[in-house]
Amino acid sequence: MSPARVARVLVLVCDSFGVGGAPDAAAYGDEGSDTLGNCSRAVGGIHAPNLERLGLGLLTDIQGVAARAEPGTAHGTLIERSAGKDTTTGHWEMCGILLDRAFPLYPKGFPPEVIEPFQAQIGRKVLGNVPASGTEIIAELGEEHMRSGRPIVYTSGDSVFQIACHEDVVPLPTLYQWCRVARRILTGEHAVGRVIARPFTGTPRNFVRMPERRDFSVPPPQRTVLDFCREAGVGVYGVGKIQDIFAGQGMSEGRYSDSNDHGVDVTLEYLRRPAPALVFTNLVDFDSKYGHRNDPSGYAACVVALDRRIPDLVRALDGGVMFLTGDHGCDPTTPSTDHSRERTPLLATGVPEGPVDLGARPTFADLGATVADLLDVQTEGLAGESFRKELGL
């Protein structure tokens, strides 16, 4: 007899939660990166007792977080096999897709064959077209953008085509439409992982990015765990930018979030939906507000804030299982402001015994395979090996 289906599964992706030690970190220029460990040492320790109970301190040396775990939990790490260290690659691998080639990067900005048709279709020249920090390029070019109406286009160490516009100059619907124009252009050799709308508001020297960011991702090349779950009658609910990362594929429903706290609130609402259900949440503040800004104090405070919400999530599982992980690192203590190639946490609660040591899993895809197994969903042609038996479920 096959094991009983778990009623609901929550996959909580803490965007950029890296715990160092990726075997190929040096090949990416990230040797020594350890987002949570280095961040904790930079601020003199992080107080996160609920994450400690899940076993976070067993994964890397995190000052203030003891190396222990409590019964009913499992802990380990995930190692990325796909090429790259971006959001799309990490999330796709979690759901069974491995990429041999990384998405294209543009350290010198986008070439004429990309920029010229974009400018022609939107009827305006662009500003920037360089790799840059989002907040810095808005501070530098925001006033000129407001005078000219020309959009600010920039990229980073990730495979992204970002368009920043002031809400009073370019309305949100127009900004989103321009992103769709760019997405249609960026195909073939220029198929960047994401086109990102970056609206901002405020006045010169006081510009502030708005929460209405949207990601326009290249569609997954095949069905993912999410598609198989939905086809099997499981409700699949995306929170935050999940629906964008998968271009809407495999989603029963999705909602954007304005902040980590809002994302947790939406997650709790979805966990109350009828079983069987899979809730897939991305909490982006760690990465976008603090990792890319090289702000370890802000990052640490964000970890503490999440820690306070962990009991709410555990209570809402109602017999289900929660997995907490990351999609890459973004070490705020290194000179780089880009993502870092790191192992990510694999923390679970809702298991019958434990604490269970899951070790270092050789691919993020093991997580998706386990989620499908717990929900009694058969998948075909996807990477990953289920560790359901190790969980005792």
Short mmCIF file of C-alpha atoms in Angstrom, two decimals:
data_model
loop_
_atom_site.label_atom_id
_atom_site.label_comp_id
_atom_site.label_asym_id
_atom_site.label_seq_id
_atom_site.Cartn_x
_atom_site.Cartn_y
_atom_site.Cartn_z
CA MET A 1 0.00 0.00 0.00
CA SER A 2 1.34 3.44 -0.95
CA PRO A 3 1.73 6.05 1.80
CA ALA A 4 -1.18 8.40 2.41
CA ARG A 5 -1.24 11.72 0.60
CA VAL A 6 -0.20 14.70 2.71
CA ALA A 7 -3.02 17.26 2.84
CA ARG A 8 -0.96 20.36 2.07
CA VAL A 9 2.62 21.31 1.40
CA LEU A 10 4.18 24.74 1.79
CA VAL A 11 7.41 25.55 -0.04
CA LEU A 12 8.70 28.79 1.45
CA VAL A 13 11.54 30.27 -0.61
CA CYS A 14 13.48 32.89 1.33
CA ASP A 15 14.99 34.65 -1.68
CA SER A 16 18.81 34.56 -1.44
CA PHE A 17 19.03 32.40 1.72
CA GLY A 18 22.49 31.00 1.01
CA VAL A 19 24.51 28.96 3.50
CA GLY A 20 27.83 28.92 1.65
CA GLY A 21 29.88 25.93 0.57
CA ALA A 22 28.75 25.40 -3.01
CA PRO A 23 31.24 22.94 -4.56
CA ASP A 24 31.64 25.13 -7.67
CA ALA A 25 31.53 28.55 -5.98
CA ALA A 26 35.04 29.44 -7.20
CA ALA A 27 34.00 28.96 -10.83
CA TYR A 28 31.43 31.72 -10.30
CA GLY A 29 33.80 34.02 -8.42
CA ASP A 30 31.92 33.35 -5.17
CA GLU A 31 34.42 31.42 -3.07
CA GLY A 32 33.89 32.42 0.56
CA SER A 33 30.33 33.66 0.07
CA ASP A 34 28.07 32.55 2.93
CA THR A 35 25.04 34.82 3.03
CA LEU A 36 23.56 33.88 6.40
CA GLY A 37 26.84 33.03 8.12
CA ASN A 38 28.76 36.11 7.02
CA CYS A 39 25.76 38.34 7.66
CA SER A 40 25.45 37.06 11.23
CA ARG A 41 29.11 37.76 11.94
CA ALA A 42 28.90 41.23 10.43
CA VAL A 43 26.14 42.25 12.85
CA GLY A 44 27.33 40.40 15.96
CA GLY A 45 24.72 37.65 15.83
CA ILE A 46 21.14 36.97 14.72
CA HIS A 47 18.38 36.05 17.18
CA ALA A 48 16.21 33.50 15.34
CA PRO A 49 15.02 30.86 17.83
CA ASN A 50 12.31 29.39 15.59
CA LEU A 51 14.67 28.91 12.66
CA GLU A 52 17.15 27.49 15.16
CA ARG A 53 14.59 24.85 16.18
CA LEU A 54 14.27 23.84 12.53
CA GLY A 55 18.03 23.22 12.34
CA LEU A 56 19.28 26.32 10.50
CA GLY A 57 22.36 26.53 12.74
CA LEU A 58 23.43 23.04 11.66
CA LEU A 59 23.89 24.14 8.04
CA THR A 60 26.61 26.78 8.48
CA ASP A 61 28.12 28.73 11.35
CA ILE A 62 25.50 31.39 12.08
CA GLN A 63 26.41 33.54 15.07
CA GLY A 64 23.51 33.60 17.53
CA VAL A 65 21.86 30.48 16.05
CA ALA A 66 22.85 27.29 17.88
CA ALA A 67 23.68 24.11 15.97
CA ARG A 68 20.65 22.09 17.06
CA ALA A 69 17.25 20.91 15.86
CA GLU A 70 14.08 19.76 17.59
CA PRO A 71 11.87 16.68 17.07
CA GLY A 72 9.38 16.92 14.23
CA THR A 73 11.90 18.59 11.93
CA ALA A 74 14.38 17.73 9.19
CA HIS A 75 17.41 19.63 7.97
CA GLY A 76 19.94 19.51 5.17
CA THR A 77 21.19 21.52 2.23
CA LEU A 78 20.48 21.69 -1.50
CA ILE A 79 23.22 21.96 -4.13
CA GLU A 80 22.36 23.59 -7.45
CA ARG A 81 23.20 21.51 -10.53
CA SER A 82 21.99 23.88 -13.22
CA ALA A 83 24.29 26.46 -14.75
CA GLY A 84 23.77 29.92 -13.31
CA LYS A 85 22.78 31.48 -10.01
CA ASP A 86 19.64 33.44 -10.79
CA THR A 87 16.08 33.33 -9.49
CA THR A 88 14.53 31.61 -12.51
CA THR A 89 17.16 28.87 -12.67
CA GLY A 90 16.87 28.11 -8.95
CA HIS A 91 13.07 27.93 -8.90
CA TRP A 92 12.88 25.89 -12.10
CA GLU A 93 15.38 23.39 -10.71
CA MET A 94 13.31 23.06 -7.53
CA CYS A 95 10.46 22.00 -9.83
CA GLY A 96 12.41 19.44 -11.83
CA ILE A 97 14.11 21.34 -14.68
CA LEU A 98 17.90 21.33 -15.04
CA LEU A 99 19.59 23.86 -17.33
CA ASP A 100 22.92 23.05 -19.02
CA ARG A 101 23.42 26.65 -20.18
CA ALA A 102 23.03 29.72 -18.04
CA PHE A 103 20.78 32.53 -19.21
CA PRO A 104 22.72 35.26 -21.10
CA LEU A 105 24.44 38.08 -19.21
CA TYR A 106 25.26 41.58 -20.46
CA PRO A 107 28.25 43.07 -18.61
CA LYS A 108 28.57 45.79 -21.29
CA GLY A 109 24.85 46.49 -21.63
CA PHE A 110 22.47 45.26 -24.32
CA PRO A 111 23.64 45.21 -27.95
CA PRO A 112 22.05 47.23 -30.79
CA GLU A 113 20.03 44.23 -32.02
CA VAL A 114 18.16 44.33 -28.70
CA ILE A 115 18.03 48.04 -27.84
CA GLU A 116 17.21 49.43 -31.29
CA PRO A 117 14.02 47.40 -31.89
CA PHE A 118 12.95 48.08 -28.31
CA GLN A 119 13.34 51.82 -28.79
CA ALA A 120 11.54 51.68 -32.13
CA GLN A 121 8.56 49.82 -30.68
CA ILE A 122 8.09 52.05 -27.62
CA GLY A 123 8.85 55.23 -29.57
CA ARG A 124 11.52 56.53 -27.17
CA LYS A 125 15.26 56.32 -26.64
CA VAL A 126 16.45 54.68 -23.42
CA LEU A 127 18.71 55.96 -20.66
CA GLY A 128 21.45 53.87 -19.10
CA ASN A 129 21.76 50.49 -20.81
CA VAL A 130 24.50 49.49 -18.36
CA PRO A 131 24.91 47.03 -15.49
CA ALA A 132 23.96 48.87 -12.32
CA SER A 133 22.48 48.77 -8.85
CA GLY A 134 18.79 49.56 -9.16
CA THR A 135 18.69 52.19 -6.46
CA GLU A 136 21.91 53.83 -7.66
CA ILE A 137 20.90 54.14 -11.30
CA ILE A 138 17.54 55.62 -10.33
CA ALA A 139 19.33 58.18 -8.15
CA GLU A 140 21.70 58.96 -11.02
CA LEU A 141 19.26 59.09 -13.95
CA GLY A 142 15.85 59.57 -12.31
CA GLU A 143 15.77 63.35 -12.74
CA GLU A 144 16.74 63.14 -16.42
CA HIS A 145 14.09 60.44 -16.89
CA MET A 146 11.46 62.77 -15.40
CA ARG A 147 12.50 65.57 -17.78
CA SER A 148 12.74 63.46 -20.92
CA GLY A 149 10.28 60.60 -20.37
CA ARG A 150 12.97 58.17 -21.53
CA PRO A 151 12.92 54.85 -19.62
CA ILE A 152 15.95 53.75 -17.61
CA VAL A 153 17.15 50.37 -18.88
CA TYR A 154 19.78 48.43 -16.97
CA THR A 155 20.96 44.94 -16.15
CA SER A 156 23.10 43.32 -13.43
CA GLY A 157 25.16 40.22 -12.77
CA ASP A 158 21.90 38.30 -13.30
CA SER A 159 20.13 37.60 -16.57
CA VAL A 160 17.70 40.52 -16.40
CA PHE A 161 16.47 43.37 -18.60
CA GLN A 162 15.17 45.93 -16.11
CA ILE A 163 13.07 48.99 -16.96
CA ALA A 164 12.73 51.72 -14.32
CA CYS A 165 10.16 54.49 -14.69
CA HIS A 166 8.63 57.08 -12.37
CA GLU A 167 4.90 56.49 -11.82
CA ASP A 168 4.10 60.14 -12.66
CA VAL A 169 5.97 59.94 -15.97
CA VAL A 170 5.09 56.46 -17.21
CA PRO A 171 1.87 54.89 -15.84
CA LEU A 172 2.14 51.33 -14.58
CA PRO A 173 0.10 49.82 -17.46
CA THR A 174 2.47 51.45 -19.95
CA LEU A 175 5.55 50.24 -18.07
CA TYR A 176 4.17 46.70 -18.03
CA GLN A 177 3.40 46.92 -21.75
CA TRP A 178 6.96 48.04 -22.48
CA CYS A 179 8.17 44.99 -20.53
CA ARG A 180 6.02 42.77 -22.75
CA VAL A 181 7.59 44.43 -25.79
CA ALA A 182 11.06 43.65 -24.43
CA ARG A 183 10.03 40.09 -23.60
CA ARG A 184 8.96 39.49 -27.21
CA ILE A 185 12.28 40.85 -28.48
CA LEU A 186 14.45 38.93 -26.01
CA THR A 187 14.38 35.47 -27.56
CA GLY A 188 16.90 33.03 -29.03
CA GLU A 189 20.45 33.91 -28.02
CA HIS A 190 19.09 36.93 -26.10
CA ALA A 191 16.45 35.01 -24.11
CA VAL A 192 17.20 36.63 -20.74
CA GLY A 193 15.68 34.95 -17.72
CA ARG A 194 13.50 37.90 -16.74
CA VAL A 195 12.34 41.30 -17.91
CA ILE A 196 11.57 43.28 -14.76
CA ALA A 197 9.37 46.34 -14.34
CA ARG A 198 10.90 48.65 -11.72
CA PRO A 199 8.46 51.49 -10.96
CA PHE A 200 9.56 54.22 -8.58
CA THR A 201 8.14 57.37 -7.06
CA GLY A 202 9.32 60.41 -5.08
CA THR A 203 11.46 63.40 -5.97
CA PRO A 204 15.15 63.80 -6.95
CA ARG A 205 17.42 62.66 -4.11
CA ASN A 206 14.36 61.02 -2.54
CA PHE A 207 13.33 58.41 -5.09
CA VAL A 208 11.76 55.22 -3.68
CA ARG A 209 11.09 51.99 -5.56
CA MET A 210 7.46 50.89 -5.51
CA PRO A 211 6.18 47.38 -4.62
CA GLU A 212 4.41 47.01 -7.99
CA ARG A 213 7.46 45.34 -9.51
CA ARG A 214 6.57 42.65 -12.05
CA ASP A 215 8.74 39.93 -13.58
CA PHE A 216 8.18 38.75 -17.15
CA SER A 217 9.97 35.43 -17.36
CA VAL A 218 10.84 33.22 -20.26
CA PRO A 219 8.39 30.26 -20.08
CA PRO A 220 9.69 26.94 -18.71
CA PRO A 221 10.82 24.63 -21.53
CA GLN A 222 8.67 21.75 -20.29
CA ARG A 223 6.09 20.83 -17.67
CA THR A 224 7.22 21.22 -14.08
CA VAL A 225 6.14 19.70 -10.78
CA LEU A 226 3.56 22.49 -10.61
CA ASP A 227 1.92 21.39 -13.86
CA PHE A 228 1.77 17.76 -12.77
CA CYS A 229 0.26 18.73 -9.41
CA ARG A 230 -2.41 20.90 -10.95
CA GLU A 231 -3.29 18.24 -13.53
CA ALA A 232 -3.67 15.74 -10.67
CA GLY A 233 -6.24 17.92 -8.91
CA VAL A 234 -3.94 19.61 -6.39
CA GLY A 235 -4.59 23.31 -5.84
CA VAL A 236 -1.36 25.15 -6.71
CA TYR A 237 -1.08 28.65 -5.22
CA GLY A 238 1.78 31.03 -5.93
CA VAL A 239 2.67 33.88 -3.59
CA GLY A 240 4.91 36.82 -4.52
CA LYS A 241 6.72 36.54 -7.85
CA ILE A 242 6.18 32.77 -8.21
CA GLN A 243 3.53 33.19 -10.90
CA ASP A 244 5.91 35.42 -12.87
CA ILE A 245 8.88 33.06 -12.56
CA PHE A 246 6.85 30.27 -14.16
CA ALA A 247 5.04 32.59 -16.62
CA GLY A 248 1.77 31.49 -15.01
CA GLN A 249 2.28 27.82 -15.92
CA GLY A 250 1.01 25.27 -13.43
CA MET A 251 -0.81 27.84 -11.27
CA SER A 252 -4.36 27.49 -9.97
CA GLU A 253 -4.10 30.98 -8.55
CA GLY A 254 -1.42 33.52 -7.63
CA ARG A 255 -1.14 36.74 -5.70
CA TYR A 256 1.63 39.32 -5.58
CA SER A 257 2.97 40.56 -2.26
CA ASP A 258 4.10 44.01 -1.14
CA SER A 259 6.54 42.78 1.52
CA ASN A 260 7.67 39.67 3.32
CA ASP A 261 5.01 40.16 5.99
CA HIS A 262 2.32 40.55 3.36
CA GLY A 263 3.64 37.43 1.62
CA VAL A 264 3.30 35.46 4.86
CA ASP A 265 -0.25 36.78 5.31
CA VAL A 266 -1.22 35.66 1.80
CA THR A 267 0.45 32.30 2.41
CA LEU A 268 -1.65 31.79 5.53
CA GLU A 269 -4.80 32.52 3.52
CA TYR A 270 -3.87 29.93 0.90
CA LEU A 271 -3.06 27.33 3.54
CA ARG A 272 -6.71 27.54 4.57
CA ARG A 273 -7.83 26.44 1.09
CA PRO A 274 -9.26 22.90 0.72
CA ALA A 275 -6.79 20.03 0.48
CA PRO A 276 -4.89 18.80 -1.41
CA ALA A 277 -2.91 21.99 -1.83
CA LEU A 278 0.58 23.18 -2.68
CA VAL A 279 1.48 26.71 -1.62
CA PHE A 280 4.66 28.02 -3.23
CA THR A 281 5.85 31.32 -1.72
CA ASN A 282 8.76 33.61 -2.54
CA LEU A 283 9.76 36.20 0.08
CA VAL A 284 11.89 38.63 -1.90
CA ASP A 285 12.80 41.34 0.65
CA PHE A 286 15.98 39.54 1.78
CA ASP A 287 17.37 39.74 -1.74
CA SER A 288 15.94 42.91 -3.24
CA LYS A 289 16.10 45.23 -0.24
CA TYR A 290 19.21 44.02 1.57
CA GLY A 291 21.31 41.45 -0.32
CA HIS A 292 21.67 43.53 -3.48
CA ARG A 293 22.15 46.66 -1.37
CA ASN A 294 25.01 45.07 0.63
CA ASP A 295 23.13 45.83 3.85
CA PRO A 296 23.90 43.08 6.41
CA SER A 297 22.10 44.91 9.23
CA GLY A 298 18.92 45.15 7.18
CA TYR A 299 19.29 41.54 6.07
CA ALA A 300 19.71 40.32 9.65
CA ALA A 301 16.68 42.32 10.81
CA CYS A 302 14.68 40.78 7.98
CA VAL A 303 15.65 37.28 9.16
CA VAL A 304 14.54 38.15 12.71
CA ALA A 305 11.22 39.45 11.37
CA LEU A 306 10.58 36.23 9.46
CA ASP A 307 11.54 34.16 12.50
CA ARG A 308 8.64 35.73 14.41
CA ARG A 309 6.19 34.50 11.75
CA ILE A 310 7.38 30.88 11.64
CA PRO A 311 4.97 29.73 14.41
CA ASP A 312 2.02 31.20 12.45
CA LEU A 313 3.00 29.18 9.40
CA VAL A 314 3.53 25.97 11.37
CA ARG A 315 0.11 26.25 12.99
CA ALA A 316 -1.55 26.80 9.62
CA LEU A 317 -0.10 23.58 8.17
CA ASP A 318 -2.86 21.60 9.94
CA GLY A 319 -1.12 18.26 9.47
CA GLY A 320 0.82 19.32 6.38
CA VAL A 321 4.53 19.79 5.75
CA MET A 322 6.54 22.98 5.33
CA PHE A 323 9.85 23.21 3.50
CA LEU A 324 11.96 26.34 3.91
CA THR A 325 14.71 26.97 1.38
CA GLY A 326 16.43 29.56 -0.84
CA ASP A 327 17.01 29.92 -4.58
CA HIS A 328 20.65 31.20 -4.49
CA GLY A 329 22.74 33.40 -2.22
CA CYS A 330 23.30 37.17 -2.19
CA ASP A 331 25.99 37.77 0.41
CA PRO A 332 25.67 41.37 1.66
CA THR A 333 29.19 41.34 3.11
CA THR A 334 31.08 40.85 -0.17
CA PRO A 335 32.05 43.63 -2.61
CA SER A 336 29.69 42.22 -5.23
CA THR A 337 26.03 43.26 -5.17
CA ASP A 338 25.02 40.28 -7.32
CA HIS A 339 23.76 36.81 -6.47
CA SER A 340 26.24 34.25 -5.16
CA ARG A 341 26.58 30.56 -5.93
CA GLU A 342 25.87 28.85 -2.60
CA ARG A 343 24.16 25.86 -1.08
CA THR A 344 20.66 26.65 0.16
CA PRO A 345 18.84 25.45 3.29
CA LEU A 346 16.55 22.46 3.25
CA LEU A 347 14.50 22.77 6.43
CA ALA A 348 11.27 20.87 7.07
CA THR A 349 8.66 20.68 9.78
CA GLY A 350 5.61 18.46 10.07
CA VAL A 351 7.54 15.18 10.05
CA PRO A 352 6.59 12.44 12.56
CA GLU A 353 9.89 12.00 14.38
CA GLY A 354 13.24 13.65 13.85
CA PRO A 355 15.25 15.65 13.90
CA VAL A 356 16.22 14.03 10.60
CA ASP A 357 19.54 14.84 8.92
CA LEU A 358 18.90 14.91 5.16
CA GLY A 359 22.53 15.67 4.31
CA ALA A 360 23.59 17.56 1.20
CA ARG A 361 21.15 16.83 -1.62
CA PRO A 362 22.85 16.86 -5.06
CA THR A 363 20.18 18.99 -6.75
CA PHE A 364 17.43 21.45 -5.88
CA ALA A 365 15.16 19.10 -7.86
CA ASP A 366 15.07 16.62 -4.97
CA LEU A 367 12.77 19.10 -3.22
CA GLY A 368 10.23 19.13 -6.04
CA ALA A 369 10.34 15.34 -6.38
CA THR A 370 9.58 15.04 -2.67
CA VAL A 371 6.73 17.56 -2.83
CA ALA A 372 5.12 15.58 -5.66
CA ASP A 373 5.62 12.33 -3.73
CA LEU A 374 4.01 13.75 -0.59
CA LEU A 375 1.01 14.92 -2.62
CA ASP A 376 0.77 11.52 -4.37
CA VAL A 377 1.41 13.05 -7.77
CA GLN A 378 3.16 11.10 -10.50
CA THR A 379 5.69 13.03 -12.57
CA GLU A 380 7.48 12.06 -15.75
CA GLY A 381 10.70 13.28 -17.31
CA LEU A 382 11.72 15.51 -14.40
CA ALA A 383 14.96 15.56 -12.44
CA GLY A 384 15.17 14.83 -8.74
CA GLU A 385 14.84 11.99 -6.24
CA SER A 386 12.27 12.01 -3.47
CA PHE A 387 13.47 11.88 0.15
CA ARG A 388 9.99 11.14 1.51
CA LYS A 389 11.13 7.93 3.16
CA GLU A 390 13.86 9.75 5.07
CA LEU A 391 11.16 12.06 6.43
CA GLY A 392 9.25 9.05 7.78
CA LEU A 393 6.06 10.06 5.97
#
